[in-house]
PDB file of C-alpha atoms in Angstrom:
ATOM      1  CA  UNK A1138      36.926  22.144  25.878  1.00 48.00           C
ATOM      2  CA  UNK A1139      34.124  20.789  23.933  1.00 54.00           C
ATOM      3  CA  UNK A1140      32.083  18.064  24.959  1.00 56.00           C
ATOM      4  CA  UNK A1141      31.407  14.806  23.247  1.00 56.00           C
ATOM      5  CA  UNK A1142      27.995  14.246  22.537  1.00 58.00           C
ATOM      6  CA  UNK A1143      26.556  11.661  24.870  1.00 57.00           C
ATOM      7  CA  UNK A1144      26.126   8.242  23.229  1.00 57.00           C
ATOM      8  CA  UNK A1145      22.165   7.251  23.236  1.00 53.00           C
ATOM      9  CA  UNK A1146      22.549   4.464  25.721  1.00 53.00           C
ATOM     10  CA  UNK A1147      23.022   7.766  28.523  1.00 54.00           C
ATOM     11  CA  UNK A1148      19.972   9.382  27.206  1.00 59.00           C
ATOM     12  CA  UNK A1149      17.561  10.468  30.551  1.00 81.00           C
ATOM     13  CA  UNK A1150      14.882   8.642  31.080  1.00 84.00           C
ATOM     14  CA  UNK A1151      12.025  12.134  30.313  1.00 85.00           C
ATOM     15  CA  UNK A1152      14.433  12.068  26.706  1.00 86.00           C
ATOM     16  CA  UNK A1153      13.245   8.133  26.221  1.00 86.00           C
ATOM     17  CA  UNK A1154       9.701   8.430  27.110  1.00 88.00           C
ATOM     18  CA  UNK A1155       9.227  11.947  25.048  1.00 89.00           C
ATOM     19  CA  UNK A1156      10.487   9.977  21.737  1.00 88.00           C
ATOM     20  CA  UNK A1157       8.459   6.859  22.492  1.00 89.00           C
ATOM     21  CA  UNK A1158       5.485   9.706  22.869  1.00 90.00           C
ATOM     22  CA  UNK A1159       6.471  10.834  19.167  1.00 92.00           C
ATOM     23  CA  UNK A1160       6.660   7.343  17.863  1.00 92.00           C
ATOM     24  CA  UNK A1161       3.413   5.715  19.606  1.00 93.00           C
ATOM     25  CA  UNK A1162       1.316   6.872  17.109  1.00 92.00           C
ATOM     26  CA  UNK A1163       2.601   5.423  14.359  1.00 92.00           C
ATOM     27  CA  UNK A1164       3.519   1.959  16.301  1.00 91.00           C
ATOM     28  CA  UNK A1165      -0.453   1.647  17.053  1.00 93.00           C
ATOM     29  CA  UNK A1166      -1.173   2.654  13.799  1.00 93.00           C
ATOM     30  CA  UNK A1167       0.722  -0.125  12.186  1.00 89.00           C
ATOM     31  CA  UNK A1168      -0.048  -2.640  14.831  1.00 91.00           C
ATOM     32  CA  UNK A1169      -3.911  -2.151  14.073  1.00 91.00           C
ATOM     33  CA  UNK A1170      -3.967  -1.838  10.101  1.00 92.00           C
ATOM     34  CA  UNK A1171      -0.563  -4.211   9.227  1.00 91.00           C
ATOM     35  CA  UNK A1172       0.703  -6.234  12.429  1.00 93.00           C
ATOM     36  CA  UNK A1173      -3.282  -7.754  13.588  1.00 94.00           C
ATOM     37  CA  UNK A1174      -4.306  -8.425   9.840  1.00 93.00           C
ATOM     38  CA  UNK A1175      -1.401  -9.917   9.384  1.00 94.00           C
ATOM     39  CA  UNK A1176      -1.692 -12.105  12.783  1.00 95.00           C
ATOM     40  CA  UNK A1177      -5.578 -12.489  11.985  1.00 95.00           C
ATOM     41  CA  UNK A1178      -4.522 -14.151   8.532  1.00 95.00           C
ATOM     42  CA  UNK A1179      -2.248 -16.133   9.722  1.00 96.00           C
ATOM     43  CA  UNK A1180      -4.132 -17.318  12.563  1.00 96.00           C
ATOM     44  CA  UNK A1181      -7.001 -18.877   9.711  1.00 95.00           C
ATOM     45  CA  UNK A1182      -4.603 -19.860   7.639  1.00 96.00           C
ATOM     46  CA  UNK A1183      -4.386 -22.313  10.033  1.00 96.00           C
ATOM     47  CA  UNK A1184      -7.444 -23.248  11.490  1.00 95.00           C
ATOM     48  CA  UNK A1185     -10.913 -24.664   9.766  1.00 94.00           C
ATOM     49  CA  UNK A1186     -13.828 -23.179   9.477  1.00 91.00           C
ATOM     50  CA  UNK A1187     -17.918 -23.651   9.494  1.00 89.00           C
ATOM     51  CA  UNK A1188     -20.401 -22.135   6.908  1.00 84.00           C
ATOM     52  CA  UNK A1189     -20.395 -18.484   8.774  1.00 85.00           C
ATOM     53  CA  UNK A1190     -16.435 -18.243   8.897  1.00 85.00           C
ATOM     54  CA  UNK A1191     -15.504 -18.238  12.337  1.00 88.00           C
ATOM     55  CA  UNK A1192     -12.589 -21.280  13.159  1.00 91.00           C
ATOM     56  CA  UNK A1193     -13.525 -24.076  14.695  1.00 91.00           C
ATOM     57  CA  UNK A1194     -10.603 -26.269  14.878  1.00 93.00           C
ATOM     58  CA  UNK A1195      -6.831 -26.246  14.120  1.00 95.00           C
ATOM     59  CA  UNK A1196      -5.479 -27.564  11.163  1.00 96.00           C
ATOM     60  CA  UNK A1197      -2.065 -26.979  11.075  1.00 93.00           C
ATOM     61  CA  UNK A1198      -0.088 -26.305   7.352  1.00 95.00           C
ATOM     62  CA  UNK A1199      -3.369 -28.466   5.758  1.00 96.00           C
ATOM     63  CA  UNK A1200      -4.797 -25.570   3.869  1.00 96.00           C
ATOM     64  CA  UNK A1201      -1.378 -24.671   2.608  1.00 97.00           C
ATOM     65  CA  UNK A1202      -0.576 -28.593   1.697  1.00 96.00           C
ATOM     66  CA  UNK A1203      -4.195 -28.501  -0.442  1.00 96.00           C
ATOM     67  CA  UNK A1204      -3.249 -25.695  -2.576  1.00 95.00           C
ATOM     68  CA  UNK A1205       0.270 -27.049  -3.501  1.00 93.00           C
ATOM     69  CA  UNK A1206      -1.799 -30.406  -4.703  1.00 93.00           C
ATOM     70  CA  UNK A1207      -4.182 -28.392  -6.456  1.00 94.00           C
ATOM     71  CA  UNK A1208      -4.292 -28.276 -10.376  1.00 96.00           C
ATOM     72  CA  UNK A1209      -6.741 -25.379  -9.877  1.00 95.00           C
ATOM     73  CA  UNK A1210      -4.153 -23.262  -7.683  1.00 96.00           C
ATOM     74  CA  UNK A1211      -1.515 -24.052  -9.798  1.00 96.00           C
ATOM     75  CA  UNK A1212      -3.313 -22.523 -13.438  1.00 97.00           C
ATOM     76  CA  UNK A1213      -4.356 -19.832 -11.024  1.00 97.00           C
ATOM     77  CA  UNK A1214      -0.896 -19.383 -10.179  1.00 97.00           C
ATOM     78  CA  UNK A1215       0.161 -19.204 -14.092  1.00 97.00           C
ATOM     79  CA  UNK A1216      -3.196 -16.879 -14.677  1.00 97.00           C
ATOM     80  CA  UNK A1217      -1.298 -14.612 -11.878  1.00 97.00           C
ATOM     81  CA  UNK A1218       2.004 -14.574 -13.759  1.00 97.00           C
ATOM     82  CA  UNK A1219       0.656 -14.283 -17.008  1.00 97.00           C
ATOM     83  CA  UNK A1220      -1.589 -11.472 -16.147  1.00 98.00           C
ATOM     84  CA  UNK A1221       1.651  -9.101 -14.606  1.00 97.00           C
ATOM     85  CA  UNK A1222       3.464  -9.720 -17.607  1.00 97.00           C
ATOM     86  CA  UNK A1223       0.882  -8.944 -19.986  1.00 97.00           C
ATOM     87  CA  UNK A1224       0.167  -5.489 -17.637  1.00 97.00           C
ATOM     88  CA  UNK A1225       3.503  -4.709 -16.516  1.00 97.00           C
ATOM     89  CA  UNK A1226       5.687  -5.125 -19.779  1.00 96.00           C
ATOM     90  CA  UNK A1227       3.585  -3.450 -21.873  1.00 96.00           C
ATOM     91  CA  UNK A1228       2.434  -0.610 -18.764  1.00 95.00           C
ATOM     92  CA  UNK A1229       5.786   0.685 -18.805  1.00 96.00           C
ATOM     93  CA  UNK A1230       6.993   0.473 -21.830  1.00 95.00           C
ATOM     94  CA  UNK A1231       4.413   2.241 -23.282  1.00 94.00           C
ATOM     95  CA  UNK A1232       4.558   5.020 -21.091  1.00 93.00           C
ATOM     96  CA  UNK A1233       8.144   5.017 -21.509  1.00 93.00           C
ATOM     97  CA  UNK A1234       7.697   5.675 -25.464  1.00 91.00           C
ATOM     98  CA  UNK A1235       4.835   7.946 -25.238  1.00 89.00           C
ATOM     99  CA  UNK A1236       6.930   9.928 -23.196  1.00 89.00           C
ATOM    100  CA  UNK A1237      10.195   9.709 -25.432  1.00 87.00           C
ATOM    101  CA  UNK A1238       7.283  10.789 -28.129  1.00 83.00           C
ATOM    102  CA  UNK A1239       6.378  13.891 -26.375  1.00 80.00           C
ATOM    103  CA  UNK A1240      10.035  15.268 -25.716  1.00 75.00           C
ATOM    104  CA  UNK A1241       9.803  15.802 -29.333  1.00 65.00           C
ATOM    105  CA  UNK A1242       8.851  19.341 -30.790  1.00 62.00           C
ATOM    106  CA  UNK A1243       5.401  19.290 -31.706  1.00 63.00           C
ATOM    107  CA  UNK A1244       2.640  21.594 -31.812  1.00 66.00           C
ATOM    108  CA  UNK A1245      -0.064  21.256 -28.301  1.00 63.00           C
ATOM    109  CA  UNK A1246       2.940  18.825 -26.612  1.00 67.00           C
ATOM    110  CA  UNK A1247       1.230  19.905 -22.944  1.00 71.00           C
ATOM    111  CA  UNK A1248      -2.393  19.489 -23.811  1.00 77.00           C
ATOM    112  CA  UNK A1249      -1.136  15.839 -25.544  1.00 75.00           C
ATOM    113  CA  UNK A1250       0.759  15.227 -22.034  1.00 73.00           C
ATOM    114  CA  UNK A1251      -2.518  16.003 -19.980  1.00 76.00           C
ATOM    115  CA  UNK A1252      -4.519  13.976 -22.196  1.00 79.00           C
ATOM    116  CA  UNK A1253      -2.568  10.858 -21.880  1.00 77.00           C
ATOM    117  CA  UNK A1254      -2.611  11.660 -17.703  1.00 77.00           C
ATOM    118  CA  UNK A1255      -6.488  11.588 -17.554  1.00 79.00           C
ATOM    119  CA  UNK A1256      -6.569   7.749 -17.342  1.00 81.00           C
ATOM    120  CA  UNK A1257      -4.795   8.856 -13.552  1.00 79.00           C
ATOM    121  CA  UNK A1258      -8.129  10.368 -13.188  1.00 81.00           C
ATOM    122  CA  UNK A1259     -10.871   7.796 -13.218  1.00 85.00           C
ATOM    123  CA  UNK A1260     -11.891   4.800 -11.207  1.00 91.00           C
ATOM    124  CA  UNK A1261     -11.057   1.441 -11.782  1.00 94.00           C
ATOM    125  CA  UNK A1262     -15.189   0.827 -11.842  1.00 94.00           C
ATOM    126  CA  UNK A1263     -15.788   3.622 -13.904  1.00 93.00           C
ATOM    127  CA  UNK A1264     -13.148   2.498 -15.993  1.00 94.00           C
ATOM    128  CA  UNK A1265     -14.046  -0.978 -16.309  1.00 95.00           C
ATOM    129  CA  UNK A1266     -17.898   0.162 -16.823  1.00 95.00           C
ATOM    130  CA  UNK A1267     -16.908   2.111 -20.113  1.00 94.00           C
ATOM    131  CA  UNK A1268     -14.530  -0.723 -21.350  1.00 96.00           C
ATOM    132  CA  UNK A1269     -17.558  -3.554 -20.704  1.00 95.00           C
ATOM    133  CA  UNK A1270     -19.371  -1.168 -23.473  1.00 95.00           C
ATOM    134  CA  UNK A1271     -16.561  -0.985 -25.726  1.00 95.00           C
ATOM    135  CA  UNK A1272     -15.990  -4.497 -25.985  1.00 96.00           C
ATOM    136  CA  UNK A1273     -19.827  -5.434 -25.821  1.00 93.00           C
ATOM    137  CA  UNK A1274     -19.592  -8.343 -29.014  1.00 90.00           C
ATOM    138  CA  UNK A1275     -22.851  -6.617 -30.532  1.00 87.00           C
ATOM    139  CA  UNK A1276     -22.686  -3.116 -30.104  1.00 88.00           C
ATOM    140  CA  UNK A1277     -19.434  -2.432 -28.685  1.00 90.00           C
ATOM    141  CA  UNK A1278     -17.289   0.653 -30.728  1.00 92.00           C
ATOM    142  CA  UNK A1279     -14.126  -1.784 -30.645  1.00 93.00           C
ATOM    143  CA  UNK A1280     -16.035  -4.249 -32.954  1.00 93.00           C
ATOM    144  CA  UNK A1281     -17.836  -1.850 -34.734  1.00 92.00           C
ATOM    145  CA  UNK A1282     -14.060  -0.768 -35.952  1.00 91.00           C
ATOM    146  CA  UNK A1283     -12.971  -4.348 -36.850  1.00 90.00           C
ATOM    147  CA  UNK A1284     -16.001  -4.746 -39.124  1.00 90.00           C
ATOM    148  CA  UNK A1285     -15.077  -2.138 -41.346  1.00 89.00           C
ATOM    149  CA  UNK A1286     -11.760  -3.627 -42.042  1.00 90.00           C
ATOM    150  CA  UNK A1287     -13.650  -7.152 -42.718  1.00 86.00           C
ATOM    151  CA  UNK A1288     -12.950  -8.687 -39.738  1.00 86.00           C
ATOM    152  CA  UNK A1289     -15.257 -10.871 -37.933  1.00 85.00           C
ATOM    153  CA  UNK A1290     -16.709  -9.949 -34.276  1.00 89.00           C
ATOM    154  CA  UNK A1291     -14.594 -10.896 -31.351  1.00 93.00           C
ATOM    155  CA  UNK A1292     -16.411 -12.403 -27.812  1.00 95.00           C
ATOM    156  CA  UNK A1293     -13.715 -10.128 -25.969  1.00 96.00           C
ATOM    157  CA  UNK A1294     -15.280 -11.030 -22.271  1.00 96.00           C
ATOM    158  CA  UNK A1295     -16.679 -14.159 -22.769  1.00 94.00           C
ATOM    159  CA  UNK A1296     -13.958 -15.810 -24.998  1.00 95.00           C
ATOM    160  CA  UNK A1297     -11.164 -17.984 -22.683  1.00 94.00           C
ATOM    161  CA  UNK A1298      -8.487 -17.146 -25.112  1.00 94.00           C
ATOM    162  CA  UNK A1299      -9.146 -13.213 -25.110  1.00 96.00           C
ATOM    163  CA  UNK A1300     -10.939 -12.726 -22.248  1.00 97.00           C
ATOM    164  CA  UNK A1301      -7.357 -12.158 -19.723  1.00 97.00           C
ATOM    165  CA  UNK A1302      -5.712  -9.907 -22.793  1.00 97.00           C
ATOM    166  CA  UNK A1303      -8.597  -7.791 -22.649  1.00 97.00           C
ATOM    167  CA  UNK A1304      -8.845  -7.607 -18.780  1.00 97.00           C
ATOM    168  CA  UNK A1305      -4.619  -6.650 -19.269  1.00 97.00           C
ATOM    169  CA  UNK A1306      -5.783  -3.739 -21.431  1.00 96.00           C
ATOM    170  CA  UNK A1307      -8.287  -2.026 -18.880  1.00 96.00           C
ATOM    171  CA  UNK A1308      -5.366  -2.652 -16.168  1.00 96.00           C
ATOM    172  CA  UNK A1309      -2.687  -1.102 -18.555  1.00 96.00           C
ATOM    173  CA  UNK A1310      -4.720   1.928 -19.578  1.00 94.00           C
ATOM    174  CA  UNK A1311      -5.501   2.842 -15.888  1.00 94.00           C
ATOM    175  CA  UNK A1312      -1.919   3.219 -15.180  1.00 94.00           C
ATOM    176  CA  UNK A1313      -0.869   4.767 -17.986  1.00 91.00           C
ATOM    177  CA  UNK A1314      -1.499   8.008 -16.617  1.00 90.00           C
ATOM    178  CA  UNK A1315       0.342   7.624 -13.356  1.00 92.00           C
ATOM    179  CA  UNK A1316       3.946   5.995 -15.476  1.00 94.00           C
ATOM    180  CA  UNK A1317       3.310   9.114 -17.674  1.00 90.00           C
ATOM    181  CA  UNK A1318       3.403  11.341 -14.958  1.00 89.00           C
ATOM    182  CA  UNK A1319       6.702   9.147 -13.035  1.00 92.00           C
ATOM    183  CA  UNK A1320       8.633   9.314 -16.772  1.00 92.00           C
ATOM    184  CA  UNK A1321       7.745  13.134 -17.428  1.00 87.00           C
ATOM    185  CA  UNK A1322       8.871  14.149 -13.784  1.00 87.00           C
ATOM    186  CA  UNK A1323      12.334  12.011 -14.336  1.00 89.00           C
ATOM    187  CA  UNK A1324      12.657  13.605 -18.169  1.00 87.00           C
ATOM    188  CA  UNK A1325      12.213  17.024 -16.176  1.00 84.00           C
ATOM    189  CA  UNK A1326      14.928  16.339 -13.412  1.00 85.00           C
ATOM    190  CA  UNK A1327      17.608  15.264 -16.119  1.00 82.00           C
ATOM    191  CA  UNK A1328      20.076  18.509 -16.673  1.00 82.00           C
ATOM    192  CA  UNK A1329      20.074  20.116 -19.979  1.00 79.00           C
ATOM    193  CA  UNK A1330      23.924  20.305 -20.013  1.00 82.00           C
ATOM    194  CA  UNK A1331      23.890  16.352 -20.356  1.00 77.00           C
ATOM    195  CA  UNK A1332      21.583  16.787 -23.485  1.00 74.00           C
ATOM    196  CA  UNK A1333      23.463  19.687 -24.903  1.00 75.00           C
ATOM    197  CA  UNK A1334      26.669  18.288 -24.734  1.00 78.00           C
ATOM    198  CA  UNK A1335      25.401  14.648 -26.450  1.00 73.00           C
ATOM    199  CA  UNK A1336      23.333  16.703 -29.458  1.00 72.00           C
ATOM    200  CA  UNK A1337      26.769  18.758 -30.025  1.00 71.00           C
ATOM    201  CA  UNK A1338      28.578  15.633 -29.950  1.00 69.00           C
ATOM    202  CA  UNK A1339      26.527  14.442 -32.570  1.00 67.00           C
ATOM    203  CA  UNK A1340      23.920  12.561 -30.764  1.00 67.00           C
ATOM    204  CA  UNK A1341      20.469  13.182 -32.011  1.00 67.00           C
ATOM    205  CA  UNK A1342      16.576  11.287 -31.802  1.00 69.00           C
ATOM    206  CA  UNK A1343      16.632   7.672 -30.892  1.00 76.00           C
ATOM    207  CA  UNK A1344      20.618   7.696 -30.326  1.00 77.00           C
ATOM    208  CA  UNK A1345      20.341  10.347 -27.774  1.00 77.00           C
ATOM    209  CA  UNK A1346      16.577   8.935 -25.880  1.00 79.00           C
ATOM    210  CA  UNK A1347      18.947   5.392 -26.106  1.00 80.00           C
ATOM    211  CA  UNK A1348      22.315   6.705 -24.466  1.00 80.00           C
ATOM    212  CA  UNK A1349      21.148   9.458 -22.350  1.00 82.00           C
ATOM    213  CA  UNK A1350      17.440   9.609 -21.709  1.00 85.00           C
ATOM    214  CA  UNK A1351      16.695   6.178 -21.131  1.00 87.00           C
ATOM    215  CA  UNK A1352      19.607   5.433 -19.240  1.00 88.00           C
ATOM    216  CA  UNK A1353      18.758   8.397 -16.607  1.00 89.00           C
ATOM    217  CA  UNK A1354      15.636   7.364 -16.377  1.00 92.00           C
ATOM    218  CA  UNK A1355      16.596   3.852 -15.031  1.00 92.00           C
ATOM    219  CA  UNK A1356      15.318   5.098 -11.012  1.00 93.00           C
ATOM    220  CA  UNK A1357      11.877   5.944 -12.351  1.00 94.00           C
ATOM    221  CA  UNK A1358      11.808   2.821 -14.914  1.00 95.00           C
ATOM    222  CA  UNK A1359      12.761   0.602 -11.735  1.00 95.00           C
ATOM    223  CA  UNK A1360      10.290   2.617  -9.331  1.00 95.00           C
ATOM    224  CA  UNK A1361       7.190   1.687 -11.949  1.00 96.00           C
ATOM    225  CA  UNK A1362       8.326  -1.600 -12.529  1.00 96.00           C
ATOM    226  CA  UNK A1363       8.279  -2.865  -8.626  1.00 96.00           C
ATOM    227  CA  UNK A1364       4.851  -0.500  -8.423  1.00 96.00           C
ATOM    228  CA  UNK A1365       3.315  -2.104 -11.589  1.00 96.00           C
ATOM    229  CA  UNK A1366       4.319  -5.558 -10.074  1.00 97.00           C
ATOM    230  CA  UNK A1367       2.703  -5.172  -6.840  1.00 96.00           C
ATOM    231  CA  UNK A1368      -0.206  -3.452  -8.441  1.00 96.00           C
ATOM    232  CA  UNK A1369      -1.125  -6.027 -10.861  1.00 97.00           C
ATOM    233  CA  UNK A1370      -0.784  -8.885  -8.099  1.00 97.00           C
ATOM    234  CA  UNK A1371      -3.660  -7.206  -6.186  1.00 95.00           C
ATOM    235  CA  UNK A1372      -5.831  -6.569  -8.930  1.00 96.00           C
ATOM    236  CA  UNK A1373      -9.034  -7.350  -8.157  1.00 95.00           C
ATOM    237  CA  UNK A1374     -11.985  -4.580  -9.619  1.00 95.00           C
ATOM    238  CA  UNK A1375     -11.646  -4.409 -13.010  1.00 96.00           C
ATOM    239  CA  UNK A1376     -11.601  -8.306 -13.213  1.00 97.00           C
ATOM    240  CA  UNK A1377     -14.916  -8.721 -11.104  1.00 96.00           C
ATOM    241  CA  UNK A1378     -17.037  -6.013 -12.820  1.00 96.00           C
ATOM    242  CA  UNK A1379     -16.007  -7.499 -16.241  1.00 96.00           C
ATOM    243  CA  UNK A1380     -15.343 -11.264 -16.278  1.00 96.00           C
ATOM    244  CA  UNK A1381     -15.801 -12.275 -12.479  1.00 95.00           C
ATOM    245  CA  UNK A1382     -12.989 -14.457 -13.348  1.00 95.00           C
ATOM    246  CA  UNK A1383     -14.165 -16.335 -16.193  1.00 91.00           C
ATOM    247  CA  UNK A1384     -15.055 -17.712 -18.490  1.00 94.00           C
ATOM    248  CA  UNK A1385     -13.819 -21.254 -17.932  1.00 93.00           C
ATOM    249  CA  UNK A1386     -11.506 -19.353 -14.756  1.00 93.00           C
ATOM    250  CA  UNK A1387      -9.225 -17.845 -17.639  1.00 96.00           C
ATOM    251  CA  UNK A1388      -8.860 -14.458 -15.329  1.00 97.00           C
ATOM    252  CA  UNK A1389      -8.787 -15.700 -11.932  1.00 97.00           C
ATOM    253  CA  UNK A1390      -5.466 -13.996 -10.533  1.00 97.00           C
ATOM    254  CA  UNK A1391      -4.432 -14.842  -7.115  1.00 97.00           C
ATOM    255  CA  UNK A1392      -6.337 -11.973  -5.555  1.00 97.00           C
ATOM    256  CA  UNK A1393      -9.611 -12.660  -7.341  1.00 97.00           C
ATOM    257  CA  UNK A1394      -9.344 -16.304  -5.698  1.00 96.00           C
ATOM    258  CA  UNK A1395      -9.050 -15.098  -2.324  1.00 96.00           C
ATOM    259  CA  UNK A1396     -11.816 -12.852  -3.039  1.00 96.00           C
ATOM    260  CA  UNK A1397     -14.116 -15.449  -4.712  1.00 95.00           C
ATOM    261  CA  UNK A1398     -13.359 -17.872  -1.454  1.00 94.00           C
ATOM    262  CA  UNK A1399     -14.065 -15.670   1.104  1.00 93.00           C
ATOM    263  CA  UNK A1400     -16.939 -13.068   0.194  1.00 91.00           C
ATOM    264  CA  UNK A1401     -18.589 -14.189  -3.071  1.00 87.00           C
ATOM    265  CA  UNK A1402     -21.434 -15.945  -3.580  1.00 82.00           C
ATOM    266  CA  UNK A1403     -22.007 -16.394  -0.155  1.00 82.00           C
ATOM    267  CA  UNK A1404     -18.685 -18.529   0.581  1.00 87.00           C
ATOM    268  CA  UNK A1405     -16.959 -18.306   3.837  1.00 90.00           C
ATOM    269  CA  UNK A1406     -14.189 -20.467   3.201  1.00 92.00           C
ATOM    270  CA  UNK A1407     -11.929 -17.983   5.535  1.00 95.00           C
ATOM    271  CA  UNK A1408      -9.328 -20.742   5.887  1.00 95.00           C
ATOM    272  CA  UNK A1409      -8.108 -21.760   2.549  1.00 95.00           C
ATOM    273  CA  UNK A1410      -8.522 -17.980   1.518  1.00 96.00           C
ATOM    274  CA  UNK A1411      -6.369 -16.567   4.527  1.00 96.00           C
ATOM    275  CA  UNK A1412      -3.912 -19.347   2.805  1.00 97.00           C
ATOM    276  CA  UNK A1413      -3.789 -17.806  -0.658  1.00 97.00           C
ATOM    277  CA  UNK A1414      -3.334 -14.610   0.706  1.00 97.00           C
ATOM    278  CA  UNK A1415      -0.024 -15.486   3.133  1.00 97.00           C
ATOM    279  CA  UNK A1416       0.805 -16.923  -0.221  1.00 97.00           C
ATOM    280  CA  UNK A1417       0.130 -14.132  -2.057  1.00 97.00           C
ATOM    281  CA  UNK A1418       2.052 -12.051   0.102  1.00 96.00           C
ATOM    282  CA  UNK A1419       5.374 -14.567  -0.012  1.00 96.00           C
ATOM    283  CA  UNK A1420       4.881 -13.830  -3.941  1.00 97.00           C
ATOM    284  CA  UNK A1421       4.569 -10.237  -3.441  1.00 96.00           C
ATOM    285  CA  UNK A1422       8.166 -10.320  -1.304  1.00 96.00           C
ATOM    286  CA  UNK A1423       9.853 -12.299  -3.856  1.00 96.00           C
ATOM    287  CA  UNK A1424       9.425 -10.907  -6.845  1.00 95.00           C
ATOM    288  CA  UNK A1425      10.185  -7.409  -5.094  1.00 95.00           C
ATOM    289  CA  UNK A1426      13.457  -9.105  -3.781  1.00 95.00           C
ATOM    290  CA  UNK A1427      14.278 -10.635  -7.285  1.00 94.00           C
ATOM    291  CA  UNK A1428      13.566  -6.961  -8.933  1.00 94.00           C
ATOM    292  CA  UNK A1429      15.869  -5.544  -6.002  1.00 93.00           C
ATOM    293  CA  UNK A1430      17.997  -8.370  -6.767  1.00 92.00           C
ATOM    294  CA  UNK A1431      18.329  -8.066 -10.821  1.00 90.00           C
ATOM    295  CA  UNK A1432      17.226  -5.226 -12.171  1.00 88.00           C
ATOM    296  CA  UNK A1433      18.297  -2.688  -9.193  1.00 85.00           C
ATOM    297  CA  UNK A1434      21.862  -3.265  -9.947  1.00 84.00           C
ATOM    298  CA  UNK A1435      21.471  -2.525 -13.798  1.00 82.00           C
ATOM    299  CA  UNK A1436      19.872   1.335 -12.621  1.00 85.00           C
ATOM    300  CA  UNK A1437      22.624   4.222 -12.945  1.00 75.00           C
ATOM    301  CA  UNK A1438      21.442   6.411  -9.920  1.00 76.00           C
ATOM    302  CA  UNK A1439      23.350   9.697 -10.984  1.00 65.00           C
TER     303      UNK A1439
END
């Protein structure tokens, strides 16, 4: 007769210590890089701090009870919100058309999909280097364009009511390569049956990208949007090599506050920056569990 397998309770002890051999690694691993930053953060979060940044004394949930009572934190807060929708929105649904774009039959369709990947390519400094030329107010090519329509020059850095929209436009074009690449790979795994069988049913252009493309791409659309999310909360380069979160704090995200606390012009304000950052991460958590929440029950997973 066959035996039953033995239930993992019974495993020998040299079975037990040979796994927990195999897993070690990875437990110190993520107990050096994840579980002691983590600690480390929460640990100043809590304490004060003198003008080099080591704690001196406990504090408690003070730090935490300043930022709720701060107008600043709060418009940072809306700066933070403001900035993923004007990246994320736009980010994907771009991509998403471009891609639509390119499933048509045109002439060059894979040198047009490797040219819209190259923004994959580059850094978010060397990025944000070329943009800072194009939207120099004097020389830059962007204004150079408007003024042969007859439109006046626009302070695209340096003006409070363009400056984030512009900063959104670096952050979009960066990642416009990588949802290119997600959408193409999901237009690739969709059988051709499915889109045989809708064009002989009549289907055809937008109808068929609407009721069959689009709909089996609702993994990947739901993959970039939760990415795009989490990316655009931890932006940080593109906004310090071209605004340093001004003027008049119009780009200071989240991220670029925590930054500006604890390393920029000489602060050390360790403390209220470990702060923002536990609360950047509780912001982080909930808008991935609202996304899981919402949106993850509209996506057909075929």
């Amino acid at each position: 007769m066959p035996t039953s397998p033995r239930p993992p309770s019974s495993a020998r002890p040299a079975e037990k210590a040979l796994a927990w051999a195999f897993l070690l690694p990875s437990v110190a691993v993520f107990a050096l890089f994840l579980g002691y930053p983590l600690y480390r953060t929460c640990y100043l979060s809590t304490h004060a701090n003198d003008l080099f940044g080591a704690p001196t004394r406990y504090v408690g949930l003070q730090h935490y009870a300043d930022l709720l009572g701060s107008a600043e934190f709060a418009r940072t807060l809306a700066t933070t919100g403001l900035f993923v929708l004007l990246t994320v929105v736009p980010g994907v649904l771009g991509a998403l058309l471009l891609v639509l774009l390119l499933e048509g039959r045109i002439r060059g369709v894979r040198l047009l999909r490797s040219a819209f990947a190259l923004p994959f390519a580059f850094s978010v400094a060397g990025a944000s280097v070329v943009f800072g030329v194009f939207y120099n107010p004097a020389t830059g090519v962007i204004n150079g364009l408007l003024s042969h329509v007859g439109a006046g020059p626009v302070n695209w850095l340096t003006d409070s009511g363009v400056a984030l929209v512009s900063v959104s436009l670096v952050t979009i074009w960066l990642n416009l390569g990588y949802n290119v690449l997600v959408l193409s790979a999901g237009i690739g795994s969709i059988p051709p049956e499915i889109s045989e069988a809708a064009r002989l049913d009549g289907a055809g252009g937008w109808r068929l990208a609407r009721s069959i493309t689009v709909p089996l791409l609702g993994p990947h659309l739901f993959f970039l949007v939760v990415v795009s999310t989490i990316n655009a909360l931890q932006t940080l380069g593109q906004i310090n090599i071209l605004t340093k979160g001004g003027p008049d704090h119009s780009t200071t995200t989240l991220n670029y506050s925590i930054y500006q606390k604890a390393f920029a012009f000489g602060s050390s304000d360790f403390g209220t920056a470990s702060a923002q950052a536990v609360v950047l991460l509780l912001v982080v958590l909930a808008c991935t569990a609202v996304q899981f929440g919402v949106i993850e029950r509209k996506v057909h997973y075929a």
